[in-house]
Structures are given as C-alpha cells and as structure tokens.
PDB file of C-alpha atoms and ligand atoms in Angstrom:
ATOM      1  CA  UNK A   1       4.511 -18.994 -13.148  1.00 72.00           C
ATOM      2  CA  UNK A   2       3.387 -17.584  -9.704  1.00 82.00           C
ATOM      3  CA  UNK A   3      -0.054 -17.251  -9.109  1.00 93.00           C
ATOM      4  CA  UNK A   4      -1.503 -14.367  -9.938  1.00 95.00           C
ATOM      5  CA  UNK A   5      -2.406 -11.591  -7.545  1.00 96.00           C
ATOM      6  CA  UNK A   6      -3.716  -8.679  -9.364  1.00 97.00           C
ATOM      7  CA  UNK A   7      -4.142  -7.962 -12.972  1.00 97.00           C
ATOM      8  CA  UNK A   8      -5.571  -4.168 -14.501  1.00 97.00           C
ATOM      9  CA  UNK A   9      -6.477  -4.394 -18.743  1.00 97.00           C
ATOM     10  CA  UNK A  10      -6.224  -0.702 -19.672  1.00 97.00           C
ATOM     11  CA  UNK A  11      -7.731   1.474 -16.871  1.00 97.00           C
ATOM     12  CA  UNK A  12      -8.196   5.264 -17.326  1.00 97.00           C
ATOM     13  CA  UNK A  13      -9.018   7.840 -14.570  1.00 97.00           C
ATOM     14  CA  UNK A  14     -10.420  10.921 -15.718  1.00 97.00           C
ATOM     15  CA  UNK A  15     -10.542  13.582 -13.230  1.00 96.00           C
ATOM     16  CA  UNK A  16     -13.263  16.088 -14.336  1.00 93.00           C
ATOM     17  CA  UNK A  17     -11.912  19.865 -13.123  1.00 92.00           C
ATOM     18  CA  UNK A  18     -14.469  22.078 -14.205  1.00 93.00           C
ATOM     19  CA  UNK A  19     -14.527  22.417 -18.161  1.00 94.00           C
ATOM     20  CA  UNK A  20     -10.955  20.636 -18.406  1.00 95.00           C
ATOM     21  CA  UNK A  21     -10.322  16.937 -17.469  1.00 95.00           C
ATOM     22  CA  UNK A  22      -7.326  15.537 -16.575  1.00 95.00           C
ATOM     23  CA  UNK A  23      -6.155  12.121 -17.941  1.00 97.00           C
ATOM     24  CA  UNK A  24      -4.567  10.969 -14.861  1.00 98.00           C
ATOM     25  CA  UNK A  25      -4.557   7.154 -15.965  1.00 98.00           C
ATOM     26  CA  UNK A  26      -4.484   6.576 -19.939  1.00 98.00           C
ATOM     27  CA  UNK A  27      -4.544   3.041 -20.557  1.00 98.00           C
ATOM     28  CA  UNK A  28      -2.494   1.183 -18.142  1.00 98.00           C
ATOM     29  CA  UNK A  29      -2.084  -2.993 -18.677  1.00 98.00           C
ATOM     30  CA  UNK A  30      -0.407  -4.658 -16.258  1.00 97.00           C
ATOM     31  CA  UNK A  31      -0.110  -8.474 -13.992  1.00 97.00           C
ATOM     32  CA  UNK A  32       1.505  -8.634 -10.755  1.00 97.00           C
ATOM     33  CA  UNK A  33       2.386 -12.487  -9.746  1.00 96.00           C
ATOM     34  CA  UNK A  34       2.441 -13.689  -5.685  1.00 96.00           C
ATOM     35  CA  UNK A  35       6.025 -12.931  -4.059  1.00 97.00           C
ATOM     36  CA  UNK A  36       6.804  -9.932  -6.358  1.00 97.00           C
ATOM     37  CA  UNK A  37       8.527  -6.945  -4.919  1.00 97.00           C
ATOM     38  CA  UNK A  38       7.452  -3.886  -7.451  1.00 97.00           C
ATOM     39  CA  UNK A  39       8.469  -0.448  -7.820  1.00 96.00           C
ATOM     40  CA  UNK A  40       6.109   2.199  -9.260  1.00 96.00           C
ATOM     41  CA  UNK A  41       8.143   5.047 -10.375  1.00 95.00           C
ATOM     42  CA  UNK A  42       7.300   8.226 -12.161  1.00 95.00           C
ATOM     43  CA  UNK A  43       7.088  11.968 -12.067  1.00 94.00           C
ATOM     44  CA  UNK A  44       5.505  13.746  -9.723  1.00 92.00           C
ATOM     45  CA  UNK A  45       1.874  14.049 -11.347  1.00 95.00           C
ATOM     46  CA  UNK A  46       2.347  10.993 -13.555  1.00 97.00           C
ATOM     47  CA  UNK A  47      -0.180   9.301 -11.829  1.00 97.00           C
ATOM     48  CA  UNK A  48       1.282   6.414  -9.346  1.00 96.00           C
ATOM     49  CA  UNK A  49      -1.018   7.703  -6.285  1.00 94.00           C
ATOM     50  CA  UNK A  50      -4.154   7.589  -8.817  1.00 96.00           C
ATOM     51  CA  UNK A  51      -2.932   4.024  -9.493  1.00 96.00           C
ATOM     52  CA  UNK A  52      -2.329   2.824  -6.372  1.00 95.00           C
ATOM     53  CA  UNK A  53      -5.424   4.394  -5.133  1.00 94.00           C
ATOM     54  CA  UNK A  54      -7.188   2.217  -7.819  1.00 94.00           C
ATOM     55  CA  UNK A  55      -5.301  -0.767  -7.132  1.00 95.00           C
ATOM     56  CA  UNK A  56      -6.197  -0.252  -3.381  1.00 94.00           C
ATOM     57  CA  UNK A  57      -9.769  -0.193  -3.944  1.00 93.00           C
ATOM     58  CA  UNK A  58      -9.963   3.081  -2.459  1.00 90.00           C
ATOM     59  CA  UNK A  59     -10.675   4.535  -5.511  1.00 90.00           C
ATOM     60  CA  UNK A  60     -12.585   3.396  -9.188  1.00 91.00           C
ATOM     61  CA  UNK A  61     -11.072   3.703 -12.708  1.00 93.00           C
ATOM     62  CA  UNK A  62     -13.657   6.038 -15.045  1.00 95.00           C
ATOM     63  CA  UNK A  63     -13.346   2.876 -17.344  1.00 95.00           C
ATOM     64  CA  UNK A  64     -10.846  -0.376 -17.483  1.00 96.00           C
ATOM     65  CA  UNK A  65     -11.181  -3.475 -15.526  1.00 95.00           C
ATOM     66  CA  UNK A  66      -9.410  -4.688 -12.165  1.00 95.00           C
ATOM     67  CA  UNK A  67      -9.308  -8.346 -11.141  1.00 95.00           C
ATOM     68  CA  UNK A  68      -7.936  -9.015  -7.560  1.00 93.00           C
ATOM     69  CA  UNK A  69      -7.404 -12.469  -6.589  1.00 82.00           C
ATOM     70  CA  UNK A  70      -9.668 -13.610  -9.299  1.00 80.00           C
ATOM     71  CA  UNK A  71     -12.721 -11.203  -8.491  1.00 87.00           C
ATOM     72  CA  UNK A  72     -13.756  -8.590 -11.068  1.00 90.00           C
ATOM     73  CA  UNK A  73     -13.650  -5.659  -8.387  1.00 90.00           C
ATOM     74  CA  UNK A  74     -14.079  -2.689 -10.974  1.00 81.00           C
ATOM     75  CA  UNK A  75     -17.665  -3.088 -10.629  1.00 79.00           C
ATOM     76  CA  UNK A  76     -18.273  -3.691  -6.668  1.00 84.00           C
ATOM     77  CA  UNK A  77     -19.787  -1.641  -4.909  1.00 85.00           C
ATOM     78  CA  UNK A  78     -18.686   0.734  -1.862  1.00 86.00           C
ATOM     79  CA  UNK A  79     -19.476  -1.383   1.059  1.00 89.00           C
ATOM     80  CA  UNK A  80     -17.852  -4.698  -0.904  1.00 89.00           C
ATOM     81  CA  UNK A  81     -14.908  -2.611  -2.171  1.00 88.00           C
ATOM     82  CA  UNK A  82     -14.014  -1.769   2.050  1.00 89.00           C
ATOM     83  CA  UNK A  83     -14.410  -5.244   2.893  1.00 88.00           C
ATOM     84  CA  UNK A  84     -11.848  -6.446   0.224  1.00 90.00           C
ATOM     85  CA  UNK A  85      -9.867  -3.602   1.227  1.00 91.00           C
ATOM     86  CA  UNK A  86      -9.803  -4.851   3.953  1.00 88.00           C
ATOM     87  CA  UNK A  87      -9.539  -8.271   3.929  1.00 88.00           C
ATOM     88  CA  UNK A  88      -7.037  -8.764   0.728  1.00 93.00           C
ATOM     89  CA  UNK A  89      -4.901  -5.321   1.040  1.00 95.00           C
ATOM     90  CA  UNK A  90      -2.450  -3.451   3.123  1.00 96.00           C
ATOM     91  CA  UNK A  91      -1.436   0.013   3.536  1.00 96.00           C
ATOM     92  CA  UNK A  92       1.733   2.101   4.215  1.00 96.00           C
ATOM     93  CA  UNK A  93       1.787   5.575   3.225  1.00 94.00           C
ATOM     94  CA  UNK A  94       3.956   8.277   3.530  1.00 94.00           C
ATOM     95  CA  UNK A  95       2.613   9.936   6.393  1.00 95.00           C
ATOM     96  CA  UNK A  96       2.193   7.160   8.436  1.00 96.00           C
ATOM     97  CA  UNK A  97      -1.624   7.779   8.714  1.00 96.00           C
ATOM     98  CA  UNK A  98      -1.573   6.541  12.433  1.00 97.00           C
ATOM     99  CA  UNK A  99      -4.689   7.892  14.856  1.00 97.00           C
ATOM    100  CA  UNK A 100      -3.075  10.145  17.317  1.00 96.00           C
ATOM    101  CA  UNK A 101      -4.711   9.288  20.358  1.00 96.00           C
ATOM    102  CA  UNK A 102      -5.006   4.980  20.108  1.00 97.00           C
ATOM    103  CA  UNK A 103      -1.154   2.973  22.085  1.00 97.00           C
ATOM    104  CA  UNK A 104       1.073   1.624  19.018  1.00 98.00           C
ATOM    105  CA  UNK A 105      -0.603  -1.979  20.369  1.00 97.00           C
ATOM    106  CA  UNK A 106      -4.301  -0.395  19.242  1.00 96.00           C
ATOM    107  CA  UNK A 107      -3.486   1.087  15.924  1.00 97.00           C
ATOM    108  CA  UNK A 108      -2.351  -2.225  14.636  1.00 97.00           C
ATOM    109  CA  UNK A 109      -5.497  -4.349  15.817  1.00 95.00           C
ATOM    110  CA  UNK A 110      -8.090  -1.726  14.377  1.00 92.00           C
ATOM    111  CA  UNK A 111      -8.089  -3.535  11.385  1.00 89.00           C
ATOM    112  CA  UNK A 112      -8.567  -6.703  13.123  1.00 89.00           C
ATOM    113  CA  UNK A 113     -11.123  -4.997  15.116  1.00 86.00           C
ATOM    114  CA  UNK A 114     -13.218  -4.438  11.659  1.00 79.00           C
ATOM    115  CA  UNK A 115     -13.161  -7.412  10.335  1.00 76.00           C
ATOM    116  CA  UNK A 116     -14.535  -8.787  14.279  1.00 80.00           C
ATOM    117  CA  UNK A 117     -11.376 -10.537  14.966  1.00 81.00           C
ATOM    118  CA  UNK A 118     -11.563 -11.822  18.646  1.00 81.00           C
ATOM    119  CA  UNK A 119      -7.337 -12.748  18.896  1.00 88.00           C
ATOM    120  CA  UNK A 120      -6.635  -9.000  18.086  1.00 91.00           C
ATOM    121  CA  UNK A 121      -4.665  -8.318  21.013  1.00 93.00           C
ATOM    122  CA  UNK A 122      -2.610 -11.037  20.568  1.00 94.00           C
ATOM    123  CA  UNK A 123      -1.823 -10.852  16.440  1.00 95.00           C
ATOM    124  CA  UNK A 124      -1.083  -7.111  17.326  1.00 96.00           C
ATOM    125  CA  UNK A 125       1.446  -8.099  19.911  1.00 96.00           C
ATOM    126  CA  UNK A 126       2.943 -10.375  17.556  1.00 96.00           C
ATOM    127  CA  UNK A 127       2.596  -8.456  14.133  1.00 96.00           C
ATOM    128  CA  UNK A 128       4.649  -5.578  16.624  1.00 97.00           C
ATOM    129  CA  UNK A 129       7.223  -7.691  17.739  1.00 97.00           C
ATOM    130  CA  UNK A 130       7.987  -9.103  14.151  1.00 95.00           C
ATOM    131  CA  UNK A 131       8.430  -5.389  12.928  1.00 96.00           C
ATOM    132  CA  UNK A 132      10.937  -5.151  16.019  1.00 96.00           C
ATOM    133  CA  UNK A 133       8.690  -2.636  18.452  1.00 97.00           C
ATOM    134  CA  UNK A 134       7.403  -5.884  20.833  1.00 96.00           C
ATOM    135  CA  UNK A 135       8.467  -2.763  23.819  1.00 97.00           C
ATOM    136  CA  UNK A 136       6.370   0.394  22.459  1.00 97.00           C
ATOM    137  CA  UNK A 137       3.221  -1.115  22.359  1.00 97.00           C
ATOM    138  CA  UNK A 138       1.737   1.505  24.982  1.00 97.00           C
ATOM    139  CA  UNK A 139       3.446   4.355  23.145  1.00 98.00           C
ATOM    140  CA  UNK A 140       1.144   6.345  21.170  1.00 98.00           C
ATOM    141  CA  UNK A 141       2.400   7.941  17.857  1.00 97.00           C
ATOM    142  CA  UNK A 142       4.136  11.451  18.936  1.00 97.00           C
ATOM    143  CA  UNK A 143       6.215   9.344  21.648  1.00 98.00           C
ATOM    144  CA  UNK A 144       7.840   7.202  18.666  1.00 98.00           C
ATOM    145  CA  UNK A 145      10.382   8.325  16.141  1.00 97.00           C
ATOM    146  CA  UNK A 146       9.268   8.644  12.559  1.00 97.00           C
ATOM    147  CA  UNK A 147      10.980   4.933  11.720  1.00 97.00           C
ATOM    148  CA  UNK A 148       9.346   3.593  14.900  1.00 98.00           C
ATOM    149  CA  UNK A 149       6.096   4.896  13.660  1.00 98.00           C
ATOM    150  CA  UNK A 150       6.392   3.882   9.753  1.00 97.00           C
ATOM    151  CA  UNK A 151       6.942   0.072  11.502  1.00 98.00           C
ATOM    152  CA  UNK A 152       3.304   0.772  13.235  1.00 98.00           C
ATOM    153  CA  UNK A 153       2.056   1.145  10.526  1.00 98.00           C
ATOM    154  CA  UNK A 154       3.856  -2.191   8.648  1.00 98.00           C
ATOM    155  CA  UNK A 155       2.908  -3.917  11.472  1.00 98.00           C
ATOM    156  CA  UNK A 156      -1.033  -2.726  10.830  1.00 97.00           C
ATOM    157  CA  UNK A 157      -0.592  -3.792   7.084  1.00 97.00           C
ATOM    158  CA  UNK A 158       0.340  -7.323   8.316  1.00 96.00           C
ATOM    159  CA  UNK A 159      -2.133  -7.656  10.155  1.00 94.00           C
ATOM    160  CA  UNK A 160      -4.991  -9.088   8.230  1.00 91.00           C
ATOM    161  CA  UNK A 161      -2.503 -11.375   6.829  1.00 91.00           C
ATOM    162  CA  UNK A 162      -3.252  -9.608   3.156  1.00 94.00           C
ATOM    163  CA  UNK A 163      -2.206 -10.589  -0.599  1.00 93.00           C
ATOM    164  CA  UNK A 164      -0.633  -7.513  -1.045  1.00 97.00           C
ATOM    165  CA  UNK A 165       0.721  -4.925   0.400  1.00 97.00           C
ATOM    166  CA  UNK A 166       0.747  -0.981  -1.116  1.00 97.00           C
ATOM    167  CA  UNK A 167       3.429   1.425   0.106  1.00 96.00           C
ATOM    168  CA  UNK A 168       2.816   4.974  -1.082  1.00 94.00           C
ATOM    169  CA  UNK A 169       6.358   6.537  -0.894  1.00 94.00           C
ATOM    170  CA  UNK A 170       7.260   5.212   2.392  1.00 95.00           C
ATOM    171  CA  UNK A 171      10.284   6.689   2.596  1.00 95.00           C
ATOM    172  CA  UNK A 172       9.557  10.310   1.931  1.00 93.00           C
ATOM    173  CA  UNK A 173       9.207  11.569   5.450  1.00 94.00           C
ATOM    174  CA  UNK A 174      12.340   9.740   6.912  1.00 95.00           C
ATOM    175  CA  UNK A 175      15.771  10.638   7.032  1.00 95.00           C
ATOM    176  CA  UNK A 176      18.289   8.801   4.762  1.00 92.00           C
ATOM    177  CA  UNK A 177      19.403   5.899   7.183  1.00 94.00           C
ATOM    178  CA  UNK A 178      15.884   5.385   8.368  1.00 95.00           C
ATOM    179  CA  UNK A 179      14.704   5.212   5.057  1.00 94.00           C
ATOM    180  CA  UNK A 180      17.019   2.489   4.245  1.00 93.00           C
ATOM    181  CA  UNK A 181      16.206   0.780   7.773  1.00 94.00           C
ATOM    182  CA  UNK A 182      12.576   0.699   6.269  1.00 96.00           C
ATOM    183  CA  UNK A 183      12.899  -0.529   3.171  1.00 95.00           C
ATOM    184  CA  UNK A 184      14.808  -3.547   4.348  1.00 94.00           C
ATOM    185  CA  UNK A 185      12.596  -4.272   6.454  1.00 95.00           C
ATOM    186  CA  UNK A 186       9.978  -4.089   3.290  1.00 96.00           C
ATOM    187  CA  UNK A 187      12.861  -6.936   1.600  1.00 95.00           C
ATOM    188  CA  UNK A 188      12.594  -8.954   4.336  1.00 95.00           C
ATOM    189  CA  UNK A 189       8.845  -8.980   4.333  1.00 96.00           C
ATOM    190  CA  UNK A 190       9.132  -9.789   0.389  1.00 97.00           C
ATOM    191  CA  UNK A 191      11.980 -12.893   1.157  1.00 96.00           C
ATOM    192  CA  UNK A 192       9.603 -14.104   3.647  1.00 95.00           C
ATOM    193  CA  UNK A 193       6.867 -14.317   0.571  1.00 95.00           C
ATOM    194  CA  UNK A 194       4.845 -11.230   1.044  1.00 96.00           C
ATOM    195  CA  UNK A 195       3.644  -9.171  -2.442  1.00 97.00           C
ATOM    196  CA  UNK A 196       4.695  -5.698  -1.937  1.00 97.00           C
ATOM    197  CA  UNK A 197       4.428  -2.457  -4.468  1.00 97.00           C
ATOM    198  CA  UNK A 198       5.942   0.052  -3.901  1.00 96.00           C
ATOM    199  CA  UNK A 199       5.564   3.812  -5.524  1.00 94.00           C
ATOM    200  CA  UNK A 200       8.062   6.523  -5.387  1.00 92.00           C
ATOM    201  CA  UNK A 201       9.470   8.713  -7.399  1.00 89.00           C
ATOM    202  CA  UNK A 202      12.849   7.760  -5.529  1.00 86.00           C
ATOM    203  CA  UNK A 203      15.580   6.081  -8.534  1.00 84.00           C
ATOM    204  CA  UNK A 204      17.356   4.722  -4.438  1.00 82.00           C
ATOM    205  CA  UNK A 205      13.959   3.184  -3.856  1.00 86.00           C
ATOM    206  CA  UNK A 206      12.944   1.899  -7.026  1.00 88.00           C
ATOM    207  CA  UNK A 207      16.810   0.205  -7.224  1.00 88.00           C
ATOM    208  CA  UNK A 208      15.824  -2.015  -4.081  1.00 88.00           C
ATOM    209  CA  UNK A 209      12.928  -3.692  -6.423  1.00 93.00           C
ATOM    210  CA  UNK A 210      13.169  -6.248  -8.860  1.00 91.00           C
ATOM    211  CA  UNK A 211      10.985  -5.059 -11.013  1.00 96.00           C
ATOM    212  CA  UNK A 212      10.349  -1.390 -11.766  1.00 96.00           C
ATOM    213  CA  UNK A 213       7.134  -0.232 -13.675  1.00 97.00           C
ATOM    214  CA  UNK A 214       7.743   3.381 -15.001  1.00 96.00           C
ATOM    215  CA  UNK A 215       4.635   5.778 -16.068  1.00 97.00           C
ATOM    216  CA  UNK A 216       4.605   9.094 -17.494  1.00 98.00           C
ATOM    217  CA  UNK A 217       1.449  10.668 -18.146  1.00 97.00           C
ATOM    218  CA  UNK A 218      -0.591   8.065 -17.431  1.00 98.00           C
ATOM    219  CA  UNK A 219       1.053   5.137 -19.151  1.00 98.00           C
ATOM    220  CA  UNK A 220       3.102   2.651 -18.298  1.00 98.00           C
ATOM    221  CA  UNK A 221       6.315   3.721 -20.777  1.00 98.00           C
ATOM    222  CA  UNK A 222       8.616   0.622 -19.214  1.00 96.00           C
ATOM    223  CA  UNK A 223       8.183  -2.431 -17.086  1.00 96.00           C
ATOM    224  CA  UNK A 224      10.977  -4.503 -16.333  1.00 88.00           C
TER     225      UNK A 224
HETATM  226  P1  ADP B   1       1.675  11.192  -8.655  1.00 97.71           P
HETATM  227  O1  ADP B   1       1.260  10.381  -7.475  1.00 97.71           O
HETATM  228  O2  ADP B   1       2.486  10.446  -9.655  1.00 97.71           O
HETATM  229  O3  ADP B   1       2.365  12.453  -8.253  1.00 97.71           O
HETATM  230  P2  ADP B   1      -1.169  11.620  -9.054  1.00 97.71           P
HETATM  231  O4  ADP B   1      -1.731  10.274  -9.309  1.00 97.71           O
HETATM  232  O5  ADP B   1      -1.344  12.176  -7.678  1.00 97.71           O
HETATM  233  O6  ADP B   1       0.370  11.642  -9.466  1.00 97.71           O
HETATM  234  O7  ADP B   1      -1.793  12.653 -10.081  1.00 97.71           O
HETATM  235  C1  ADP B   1      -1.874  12.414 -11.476  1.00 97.71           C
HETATM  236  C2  ADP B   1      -2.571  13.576 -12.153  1.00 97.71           C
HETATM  237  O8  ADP B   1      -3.934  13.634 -11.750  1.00 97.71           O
HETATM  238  C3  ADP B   1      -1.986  14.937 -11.806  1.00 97.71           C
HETATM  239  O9  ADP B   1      -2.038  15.740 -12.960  1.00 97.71           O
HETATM  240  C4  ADP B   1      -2.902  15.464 -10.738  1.00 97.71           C
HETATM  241  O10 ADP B   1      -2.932  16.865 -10.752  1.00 97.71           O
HETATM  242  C5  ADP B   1      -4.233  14.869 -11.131  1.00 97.71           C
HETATM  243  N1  ADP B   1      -5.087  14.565  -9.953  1.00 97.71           N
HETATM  244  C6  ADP B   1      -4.794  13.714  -8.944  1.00 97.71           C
HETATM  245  N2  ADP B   1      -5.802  13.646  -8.049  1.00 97.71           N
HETATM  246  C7  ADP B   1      -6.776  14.464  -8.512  1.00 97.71           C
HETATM  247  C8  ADP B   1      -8.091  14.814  -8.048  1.00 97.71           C
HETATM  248  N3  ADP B   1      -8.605  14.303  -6.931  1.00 97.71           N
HETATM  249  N4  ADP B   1      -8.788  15.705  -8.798  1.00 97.71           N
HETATM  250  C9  ADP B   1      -8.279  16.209  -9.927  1.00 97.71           C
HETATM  251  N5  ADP B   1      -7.070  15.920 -10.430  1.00 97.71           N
HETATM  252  C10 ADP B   1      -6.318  15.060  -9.736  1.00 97.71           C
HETATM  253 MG1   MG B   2       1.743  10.568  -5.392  1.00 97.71          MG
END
C-alpha cells in the first residue's frame, strides 16, 4: 500500500442561499494513496469544484473531517489552512490564474517568495525549464500562448515541491491538441511520482487517469 496522502470521512458542504440551501457535498468518503493520478468527473453542478476547493484548503466542509498528510486540517484555522496550502498543495486551474503584470520567471517563484525561500530565482528557472519554457522566462502572460501559459502555471504548482497537486479542468480553455500536450505533460509529472487529481467533466480527460471518482449530486456514485 502507498502511503497515504489525503483521506475525507463523509464531508458535506451546505451552501446557505437565502431560505434554500444547497447540498453541494452529501457525504463524500474517500483515500487518495502517494503516486496516484485521479480523475474527478461529474456534471456540471455536481460538486467537483466544491470538492476540490475543500480538498485544497481553500475552502471548509459545513461538517466531515479532512486529514492531509496525517494532520486533521478540518479544524485549522485561516492563517494555518494558507500555510498548508501552501506548503503541501499545488494549483492549476482552468484559467490559468497567472498575475498579469509579474515575467513567466516571477509568477512561478511567488510561492517560493511566501514561504521566504531565498533560492527562488533559481528553483523558478529550473521548475520552467522542466515544464519546457527555460526561454520565456521574461515573457509575461499575454505574450505566451494559452499552452505556454497553463505550463506557468504547472511550473508554479511544482514549485514548493508539494504532496499533491489539484488541477481544476485544465484543459477547458485550450484547444484540442494543446489540451492533449497538457495533460501529458500532467502523465509525465505522475510517472515521475507526483500525486495529481484532476477534475473535469471531460470522459477524454478522465480516460488519461487510472482511477476515476464519479459524483452526482454530491456523492461519490463510482470510484474505480
Ligand atoms: P461543479 O464544479 O461540479 O460544476 P460546484 O462544486 O461548482 O459543481 O457546485 C455544486 C453545487 O453547489 C451547485 O449546485 C452550485 O450551484 C452550488 N454552489 C457552488 N458554489 C456555491 C456558492 N459559493 N454559493 C452557493 N451555491 C454554490
Ligand atoms: Mg467546477
């Protein structure tokens, strides 16, 4: 058995709209091991973003419990929850979520940058180069492609050297071929022993992952 990187016993989020609430999470169980490449897939509304926004630490269940590696996080506070976040997890979302104005090179030592890193410049270079962009580091975002830019921001996931890494749909703003340029990049990642989940409601996406993990309102209906 791999070691164990993350491990939810039935979270719910209940999103309170007014008089109604919505049941985005409903009891969702589930273990994710070291070196596992994992597909969230579901509806749109079904609630992978809630999860992953959960699993993330960028958001709390309204009940349920959350253990990443080892540490009962469903109960930490803001400040602790942003420096696991930063410490244990990385990002890729669909929109790339780069800052406009900061080189390629900058973007991807911010995070190093938090966490008072004083090699930043150098990991950056290198966390660039291994995502194949070692010659755009002075290029800010609107001078690189949308593939150029997704690898940015893999490159800034890497770069606190995290237990896992959480890519919300990170194909959805690419064309086809890029898409598929991006997600083998993701495999190679996962070969070289990086924990990845991925959500999408893509079937091509969720293919490219050993396991799949399918919810429908709220629950987790297959895993497999
Ligand atoms: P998915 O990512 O699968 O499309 P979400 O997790 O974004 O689904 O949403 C799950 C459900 O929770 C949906 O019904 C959505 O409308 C609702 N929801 C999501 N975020 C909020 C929010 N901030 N406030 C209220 N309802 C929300
Ligand atoms: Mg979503």
């Amino acid at each position: 058995m791999p070691k164990t990187i993350l491990a939810v016993r039935d979270l719910t989020k209940i999103y309170q709209m007014g008089q109604t609430e919505v049941r985005a999470l409903n009891g969702v169980s589930l273990t994710v091991g070291a070196g596992e490449l994992t597909a969230i897939i579901g509806a749109s509304g079904s609630g992978k973003s809630t999860l992953m926004h959960i699993l993330g630490c960028l958001d709390t269940p309204t009940s349920g419990q959350y253990f990443l590696a080892d540490k009962d996080v469903s109960t930490l506070s803001g400040d602790e929850q942003a420096a696991i976040r930063n410490r244990e997890i990385g990002f890729v979302f669909q929109t790339f979520n780069l800052l406009p104005r900061l080189s390629a090179l900058e973007n991807v030592e911010l995070p190093l940058l938090y966490a008072g890193n004083r090699q930043a410049r150098e990991k950056a270079l290198a966390a660039l180069a291994l995502v194949g962009l070692a010659d755009r580091a002075e290029h800010e975002p609107n001078q690189m492609s949308g593939g150029q830019r997704q690898r940015v921001a893999i490159a800034r996931a890497l770069i606190n050297d995290p237990q896992v890494i959480f890519a919300d749909e990170p194909t959805g703003n690419l064309d086809s071929q890029t898409g598929v340029e991006i997600l083998a990049m993701f495999k190679q990642l996962n070969d070289a022993g990086r924990t990845i989940i991925m959500v999408t409601h893509d079937p091509k996406i969720a293919d490219f992952c050993r396991r799949r993990i399918h919810i429908a309102d709220g629950k987790i209906v297959s895993d497999g």
